[in-house]
Short mmCIF file of N, CA and C in Angstrom, two decimals:
data_model
loop_
_atom_site.label_atom_id
_atom_site.label_comp_id
_atom_site.label_asym_id
_atom_site.label_seq_id
_atom_site.Cartn_x
_atom_site.Cartn_y
_atom_site.Cartn_z
N MET A 6 89.48 -29.57 -83.46
CA MET A 6 88.67 -28.36 -83.96
C MET A 6 87.54 -28.25 -84.29
N ILE A 7 85.99 -27.77 -84.22
CA ILE A 7 85.20 -27.74 -85.25
C ILE A 7 84.81 -26.33 -85.17
N GLN A 8 84.94 -26.17 -86.94
CA GLN A 8 85.26 -24.39 -87.62
C GLN A 8 83.30 -24.84 -88.24
N ARG A 9 82.13 -24.12 -88.01
CA ARG A 9 81.33 -23.90 -88.49
C ARG A 9 81.00 -23.02 -88.74
N PHE A 10 79.82 -22.66 -89.88
CA PHE A 10 78.95 -21.17 -89.82
C PHE A 10 77.90 -21.84 -89.39
N ILE A 11 76.90 -20.38 -89.02
CA ILE A 11 75.52 -21.20 -88.82
C ILE A 11 75.43 -19.77 -89.06
N GLU A 12 74.82 -20.17 -90.37
CA GLU A 12 73.82 -18.61 -91.29
C GLU A 12 73.01 -18.22 -91.01
N LEU A 13 73.03 -16.56 -90.14
CA LEU A 13 71.10 -16.45 -89.65
C LEU A 13 70.47 -16.20 -91.38
N GLY A 14 70.02 -15.20 -91.34
CA GLY A 14 69.06 -14.52 -92.96
C GLY A 14 69.64 -13.89 -93.09
N GLU A 15 68.95 -13.00 -94.08
CA GLU A 15 69.35 -11.22 -94.66
C GLU A 15 68.89 -10.39 -94.21
N GLY A 16 67.58 -10.47 -93.27
CA GLY A 16 67.20 -8.89 -93.35
C GLY A 16 67.32 -8.61 -92.21
N TYR A 17 66.17 -7.42 -91.46
CA TYR A 17 67.06 -6.94 -90.27
C TYR A 17 67.34 -7.05 -89.03
N SER A 18 66.21 -8.25 -89.31
CA SER A 18 65.53 -9.10 -87.63
C SER A 18 67.04 -9.60 -87.65
N ASP A 19 67.74 -10.56 -88.41
CA ASP A 19 69.03 -10.98 -88.41
C ASP A 19 69.42 -10.94 -87.80
N LEU A 20 69.95 -9.77 -89.19
CA LEU A 20 72.03 -8.96 -87.49
C LEU A 20 71.42 -8.34 -86.70
N TYR A 21 69.96 -7.88 -86.13
CA TYR A 21 69.83 -7.57 -84.97
C TYR A 21 69.89 -8.19 -84.05
N GLU A 22 70.03 -10.00 -84.83
CA GLU A 22 70.73 -11.03 -83.93
C GLU A 22 71.70 -11.20 -83.94
N LEU A 23 72.71 -11.55 -85.11
CA LEU A 23 74.38 -10.88 -85.31
C LEU A 23 75.10 -10.15 -83.93
N LEU A 24 74.25 -9.21 -83.98
CA LEU A 24 74.94 -7.58 -83.62
C LEU A 24 74.29 -8.43 -81.22
N GLU A 25 73.64 -8.35 -81.75
CA GLU A 25 73.26 -9.50 -79.87
C GLU A 25 74.23 -10.90 -79.44
N ILE A 26 73.98 -11.71 -80.67
CA ILE A 26 74.83 -12.55 -79.97
C ILE A 26 76.41 -12.02 -79.46
N ALA A 27 76.32 -11.24 -80.12
CA ALA A 27 78.11 -10.56 -80.21
C ALA A 27 78.53 -9.65 -78.78
N ARG A 28 77.48 -8.95 -79.36
CA ARG A 28 77.05 -8.26 -77.15
C ARG A 28 77.49 -9.56 -76.20
N ASN A 29 76.68 -10.05 -76.88
CA ASN A 29 76.51 -10.61 -75.33
C ASN A 29 76.86 -12.32 -75.22
N GLN A 30 78.20 -12.20 -76.29
CA GLN A 30 79.29 -12.75 -75.47
C GLN A 30 80.95 -12.15 -76.52
N SER A 31 80.69 -10.93 -75.83
CA SER A 31 81.43 -10.59 -76.32
C SER A 31 82.94 -10.29 -76.45
N HIS A 32 82.86 -11.32 -74.35
CA HIS A 32 84.85 -11.82 -74.44
C HIS A 32 84.82 -12.68 -75.13
N ARG A 33 84.45 -13.58 -75.65
CA ARG A 33 84.57 -14.43 -76.93
C ARG A 33 84.88 -14.21 -78.13
N VAL A 34 84.47 -12.49 -78.73
CA VAL A 34 84.42 -12.35 -79.90
C VAL A 34 86.30 -12.04 -80.59
N ARG A 35 86.72 -12.80 -81.37
CA ARG A 35 87.99 -12.85 -81.88
C ARG A 35 87.87 -11.95 -83.21
N HIS A 36 87.08 -11.98 -84.26
CA HIS A 36 87.05 -10.98 -85.34
C HIS A 36 85.66 -10.42 -85.69
N LEU A 37 85.36 -9.38 -86.54
CA LEU A 37 84.40 -8.75 -87.34
C LEU A 37 84.53 -8.43 -88.52
N LEU A 38 84.14 -8.30 -89.67
CA LEU A 38 84.72 -9.48 -90.87
C LEU A 38 83.04 -8.46 -92.18
N ILE A 39 84.23 -7.70 -93.05
CA ILE A 39 82.52 -7.68 -93.89
C ILE A 39 83.27 -8.11 -95.13
N LEU A 40 82.53 -8.91 -95.90
CA LEU A 40 82.58 -9.85 -96.77
C LEU A 40 82.41 -9.40 -98.17
N ASN A 41 82.80 -8.65 -99.13
CA ASN A 41 81.99 -8.47 -100.04
C ASN A 41 82.22 -8.76 -101.47
N THR A 42 81.09 -8.50 -102.49
CA THR A 42 81.18 -9.88 -103.58
C THR A 42 79.88 -9.07 -104.63
N GLU A 43 79.90 -10.01 -105.78
CA GLU A 43 79.34 -8.82 -106.65
C GLU A 43 78.11 -9.79 -106.74
N LYS A 44 77.08 -10.00 -106.50
CA LYS A 44 75.98 -11.05 -107.52
C LYS A 44 74.57 -11.33 -108.52
N GLU A 45 74.92 -11.63 -109.14
CA GLU A 45 73.95 -10.73 -110.39
C GLU A 45 73.84 -9.14 -110.83
N GLY A 46 74.59 -8.90 -110.75
CA GLY A 46 75.25 -7.91 -111.24
C GLY A 46 74.87 -6.90 -109.98
N ARG A 47 74.25 -7.16 -108.67
CA ARG A 47 74.79 -5.88 -107.31
C ARG A 47 75.84 -6.39 -106.27
N LYS A 48 76.12 -5.14 -105.91
CA LYS A 48 77.38 -5.12 -104.72
C LYS A 48 76.21 -5.41 -103.72
N LEU A 49 76.69 -6.94 -102.63
CA LEU A 49 77.03 -7.17 -102.12
C LEU A 49 77.53 -6.87 -100.34
N SER A 50 76.76 -6.98 -99.24
CA SER A 50 78.03 -7.57 -98.19
C SER A 50 77.11 -8.52 -97.46
N SER A 51 78.76 -9.69 -97.05
CA SER A 51 77.44 -10.27 -95.77
C SER A 51 78.77 -10.07 -94.21
N PHE A 52 77.31 -9.69 -93.07
CA PHE A 52 78.72 -9.79 -92.21
C PHE A 52 78.67 -10.57 -91.68
N LEU A 53 80.00 -10.64 -90.35
CA LEU A 53 80.48 -12.13 -89.99
C LEU A 53 80.88 -11.48 -88.30
N VAL A 54 80.58 -13.28 -87.80
CA VAL A 54 81.03 -12.90 -85.98
C VAL A 54 82.01 -14.65 -86.40
N ILE A 55 83.59 -13.83 -85.70
CA ILE A 55 84.44 -14.83 -85.48
C ILE A 55 84.03 -14.92 -84.51
N LEU A 56 83.65 -16.18 -82.99
CA LEU A 56 83.98 -15.84 -81.53
C LEU A 56 84.92 -16.83 -81.73
N GLU A 57 86.15 -16.76 -80.66
CA GLU A 57 87.07 -17.80 -79.79
C GLU A 57 85.98 -19.23 -79.75
N PRO A 58 87.01 -20.11 -79.96
CA PRO A 58 85.98 -21.59 -79.67
C PRO A 58 85.54 -21.51 -78.25
N THR A 59 85.27 -22.64 -78.28
CA THR A 59 84.36 -22.89 -76.49
C THR A 59 85.22 -24.03 -75.95
N SER A 60 85.12 -23.86 -74.62
CA SER A 60 86.33 -24.09 -73.97
C SER A 60 86.09 -25.45 -74.20
N VAL A 61 85.12 -26.29 -73.71
CA VAL A 61 84.59 -28.60 -74.19
C VAL A 61 84.24 -28.12 -75.13
N GLY A 62 84.48 -29.20 -75.91
CA GLY A 62 84.62 -29.84 -77.55
C GLY A 62 85.21 -28.95 -78.59
N SER A 63 86.14 -27.29 -78.19
CA SER A 63 87.20 -27.10 -79.48
C SER A 63 85.66 -26.28 -80.55
N PHE A 64 84.22 -25.81 -80.72
CA PHE A 64 83.66 -26.24 -81.31
C PHE A 64 83.77 -24.48 -81.79
N GLN A 65 84.05 -23.66 -82.29
CA GLN A 65 84.39 -22.57 -83.74
C GLN A 65 83.02 -21.82 -84.04
N PRO A 66 81.72 -21.29 -83.50
CA PRO A 66 81.11 -20.72 -84.33
C PRO A 66 81.27 -19.31 -84.94
N LEU A 67 80.93 -20.00 -86.55
CA LEU A 67 81.12 -18.80 -87.33
C LEU A 67 79.87 -18.08 -87.79
N TYR A 68 79.01 -17.12 -87.10
CA TYR A 68 77.80 -16.59 -87.16
C TYR A 68 78.11 -15.55 -88.93
N ILE A 69 77.22 -15.77 -89.25
CA ILE A 69 77.04 -14.60 -91.11
C ILE A 69 75.61 -14.76 -90.61
N CYS A 70 75.46 -13.44 -92.41
CA CYS A 70 74.42 -13.16 -92.98
C CYS A 70 74.89 -12.96 -93.75
N ARG A 71 74.25 -13.66 -94.61
CA ARG A 71 75.08 -13.69 -96.80
C ARG A 71 74.33 -12.67 -96.93
N GLU A 72 74.90 -12.63 -97.88
CA GLU A 72 74.96 -11.44 -98.63
C GLU A 72 73.40 -10.42 -98.40
N GLY A 73 73.20 -10.39 -98.00
CA GLY A 73 71.85 -9.43 -97.32
C GLY A 73 72.59 -8.25 -97.64
N ILE A 74 73.33 -8.20 -97.74
CA ILE A 74 73.56 -6.06 -97.53
C ILE A 74 73.71 -5.08 -98.61
N ALA A 75 72.78 -5.02 -98.82
CA ALA A 75 73.15 -3.86 -100.53
C ALA A 75 74.35 -3.00 -100.09
N VAL A 76 75.27 -2.38 -100.96
CA VAL A 76 76.98 -1.81 -101.26
C VAL A 76 75.80 -0.69 -102.02
N THR A 77 76.49 0.29 -101.30
CA THR A 77 75.62 1.89 -101.94
C THR A 77 76.57 2.86 -100.97
N ASP A 78 76.50 3.99 -102.45
CA ASP A 78 77.33 4.59 -102.63
C ASP A 78 77.14 5.26 -100.91
N GLN A 79 75.92 5.66 -100.23
CA GLN A 79 75.64 6.18 -98.79
C GLN A 79 75.52 4.84 -98.23
N LYS A 80 76.27 5.21 -96.57
CA LYS A 80 76.40 3.98 -95.86
C LYS A 80 74.86 3.17 -95.73
N SER A 81 74.71 2.64 -94.92
CA SER A 81 73.47 1.61 -94.43
C SER A 81 73.50 2.29 -93.06
N LYS A 82 72.10 1.81 -92.42
CA LYS A 82 71.95 1.98 -91.89
C LYS A 82 72.54 0.57 -91.01
N ARG A 83 73.08 -0.09 -91.57
CA ARG A 83 73.05 -1.62 -91.93
C ARG A 83 74.73 -1.69 -90.86
N LEU A 84 75.18 -1.09 -92.08
CA LEU A 84 76.69 -1.16 -92.60
C LEU A 84 76.72 -0.63 -90.84
N LEU A 85 76.29 1.05 -90.49
CA LEU A 85 76.02 2.15 -89.64
C LEU A 85 76.21 1.19 -88.53
N LEU A 86 75.60 -0.11 -88.22
CA LEU A 86 74.99 -0.55 -86.26
C LEU A 86 76.04 -2.14 -86.74
N PHE A 87 76.44 -2.46 -87.86
CA PHE A 87 77.69 -3.36 -87.24
C PHE A 87 79.03 -2.25 -87.45
N GLU A 88 78.81 -1.36 -87.52
CA GLU A 88 80.41 -0.45 -87.16
C GLU A 88 80.17 0.87 -85.88
N ALA A 89 79.13 -0.02 -85.38
CA ALA A 89 78.82 0.79 -83.71
C ALA A 89 79.07 0.19 -82.67
N LEU A 90 78.91 -1.62 -83.40
CA LEU A 90 79.00 -3.23 -82.58
C LEU A 90 80.90 -3.14 -82.30
N ALA A 91 80.90 -2.62 -84.15
CA ALA A 91 83.25 -3.15 -83.60
C ALA A 91 83.32 -2.16 -82.85
N GLU A 92 82.52 0.09 -82.67
CA GLU A 92 83.39 0.96 -81.62
C GLU A 92 82.97 0.21 -80.19
N ASP A 93 81.65 -0.34 -80.13
CA ASP A 93 81.62 -0.88 -79.02
C ASP A 93 82.44 -1.72 -77.98
N LEU A 94 82.57 -3.22 -79.01
CA LEU A 94 83.56 -4.04 -79.01
C LEU A 94 84.87 -3.52 -78.76
N GLY A 95 85.29 -2.94 -79.95
CA GLY A 95 87.18 -2.14 -79.59
C GLY A 95 87.53 -3.16 -80.39
N LYS A 96 86.71 -3.43 -81.99
CA LYS A 96 87.60 -4.52 -82.84
C LYS A 96 87.07 -3.39 -83.57
N THR A 97 88.60 -3.38 -85.02
CA THR A 97 87.98 -3.06 -86.37
C THR A 97 87.60 -4.22 -87.47
N ILE A 98 87.07 -3.65 -88.21
CA ILE A 98 86.21 -4.81 -89.24
C ILE A 98 87.09 -4.87 -90.28
N ILE A 99 87.78 -5.78 -90.60
CA ILE A 99 88.28 -6.60 -91.08
C ILE A 99 87.21 -6.96 -92.92
N MET A 100 87.43 -6.40 -94.57
CA MET A 100 86.70 -6.51 -94.95
C MET A 100 87.58 -6.98 -96.12
N LEU A 101 87.21 -8.33 -97.29
CA LEU A 101 87.55 -9.13 -97.52
C LEU A 101 86.60 -9.52 -99.04
N ASP A 102 86.48 -9.44 -100.00
CA ASP A 102 86.31 -9.73 -101.42
C ASP A 102 86.48 -11.10 -101.14
N VAL A 103 85.13 -11.56 -101.92
CA VAL A 103 85.00 -12.55 -101.98
C VAL A 103 84.64 -13.46 -102.93
N LYS A 104 84.04 -14.25 -103.27
CA LYS A 104 83.53 -14.50 -104.91
C LYS A 104 81.94 -15.40 -104.40
N PRO A 105 81.01 -14.63 -105.34
CA PRO A 105 79.60 -14.82 -104.36
C PRO A 105 79.38 -16.59 -104.73
N SER A 106 78.21 -16.95 -103.22
CA SER A 106 77.78 -18.85 -103.41
C SER A 106 77.20 -18.94 -104.42
N THR A 107 76.84 -18.36 -105.45
CA THR A 107 75.79 -18.85 -105.79
C THR A 107 77.23 -18.92 -106.96
N PHE A 108 79.12 -19.04 -106.94
CA PHE A 108 80.05 -19.84 -107.43
C PHE A 108 79.47 -20.94 -107.44
N PHE A 109 80.12 -21.14 -106.49
CA PHE A 109 80.11 -22.52 -105.46
C PHE A 109 78.53 -23.82 -106.33
N GLY A 110 79.01 -25.02 -106.21
CA GLY A 110 77.06 -25.93 -106.52
C GLY A 110 76.53 -25.78 -105.18
N GLU A 111 76.97 -25.51 -103.87
CA GLU A 111 76.32 -26.34 -102.66
C GLU A 111 77.00 -25.48 -102.23
N LYS A 112 76.21 -24.34 -101.22
CA LYS A 112 75.79 -23.41 -99.76
C LYS A 112 77.27 -23.98 -99.11
N GLU A 113 77.54 -25.37 -98.80
CA GLU A 113 78.77 -25.51 -98.35
C GLU A 113 79.72 -25.76 -98.79
N LEU A 114 79.49 -25.35 -100.03
CA LEU A 114 81.67 -25.72 -100.94
C LEU A 114 81.01 -23.82 -101.25
N TYR A 115 79.98 -23.17 -100.40
CA TYR A 115 81.27 -22.02 -99.97
C TYR A 115 81.16 -21.67 -99.01
N PHE A 116 80.55 -22.32 -97.94
CA PHE A 116 81.05 -22.22 -96.59
C PHE A 116 82.66 -22.64 -96.30
N GLN A 117 82.88 -23.54 -97.21
CA GLN A 117 84.64 -25.05 -96.67
C GLN A 117 85.27 -23.50 -97.64
N HIS A 118 84.90 -22.91 -98.70
CA HIS A 118 85.86 -21.96 -99.69
C HIS A 118 85.87 -21.11 -98.29
N LEU A 119 85.62 -20.11 -98.73
CA LEU A 119 85.34 -19.31 -96.36
C LEU A 119 85.84 -19.35 -95.72
N ILE A 120 85.95 -21.38 -94.82
CA ILE A 120 87.40 -21.54 -94.10
C ILE A 120 88.91 -21.48 -94.78
N GLY A 121 88.67 -21.64 -95.59
CA GLY A 121 90.00 -21.74 -96.93
C GLY A 121 90.44 -20.28 -95.85
N ILE A 122 89.84 -19.49 -96.57
CA ILE A 122 90.28 -17.66 -97.11
C ILE A 122 90.48 -17.18 -95.31
N LEU A 123 89.85 -17.67 -94.50
CA LEU A 123 89.47 -16.96 -93.00
C LEU A 123 91.07 -18.34 -92.31
N ARG A 124 90.70 -19.41 -92.94
CA ARG A 124 91.99 -19.75 -91.55
C ARG A 124 93.99 -19.43 -92.23
N MET A 125 93.81 -19.42 -94.12
CA MET A 125 94.98 -18.68 -94.65
C MET A 125 95.47 -17.40 -94.54
N ASN A 126 93.86 -16.22 -93.88
CA ASN A 126 94.73 -15.10 -94.00
C ASN A 126 94.48 -15.35 -91.90
N ARG A 127 94.64 -16.31 -91.84
CA ARG A 127 94.43 -16.49 -89.81
C ARG A 127 93.83 -15.39 -88.86
N TYR A 128 93.08 -15.85 -89.67
CA TYR A 128 91.94 -15.61 -88.58
C TYR A 128 90.80 -16.52 -88.20
N ILE A 129 91.32 -17.27 -88.08
CA ILE A 129 90.70 -18.87 -87.73
C ILE A 129 91.30 -19.28 -87.27
N PRO A 130 92.43 -20.62 -86.77
CA PRO A 130 93.69 -21.25 -86.41
C PRO A 130 93.08 -21.94 -87.57
N PRO A 131 94.71 -23.02 -88.04
CA PRO A 131 94.29 -24.56 -88.68
C PRO A 131 93.67 -25.55 -87.98
N LEU A 132 93.54 -27.03 -88.49
CA LEU A 132 92.96 -27.60 -87.85
C LEU A 132 93.85 -28.03 -87.24
N SER A 133 94.07 -28.61 -85.59
CA SER A 133 95.17 -29.16 -85.21
C SER A 133 95.10 -31.39 -85.46
#
């Protein structure tokens, strides 16, 4: 099985794309996650949609809007949209605290770290 992060951007249009992917592939949505971190003194969140593997090729996409959502005392519109998606799909949002991507020398190392966390918590299956 191939598990790969597909990174969208950090803006509103990217979040709208993430929501559309989840809605249009609702039968494949396995988990919705919010990854919280602190980067340069700011609290930020990444939104993640994990789909079921494809039937042909065993490819499991992990769509992410990385560290683009500021965490404040009030719920942001982005968070409200993600919560509405979870409600529409009948999913519970999983929250995890993770290291910031800047902790790693390369973005790919960060994604490998996240894959390890997701496998360890059984949100994605191990390689077989």
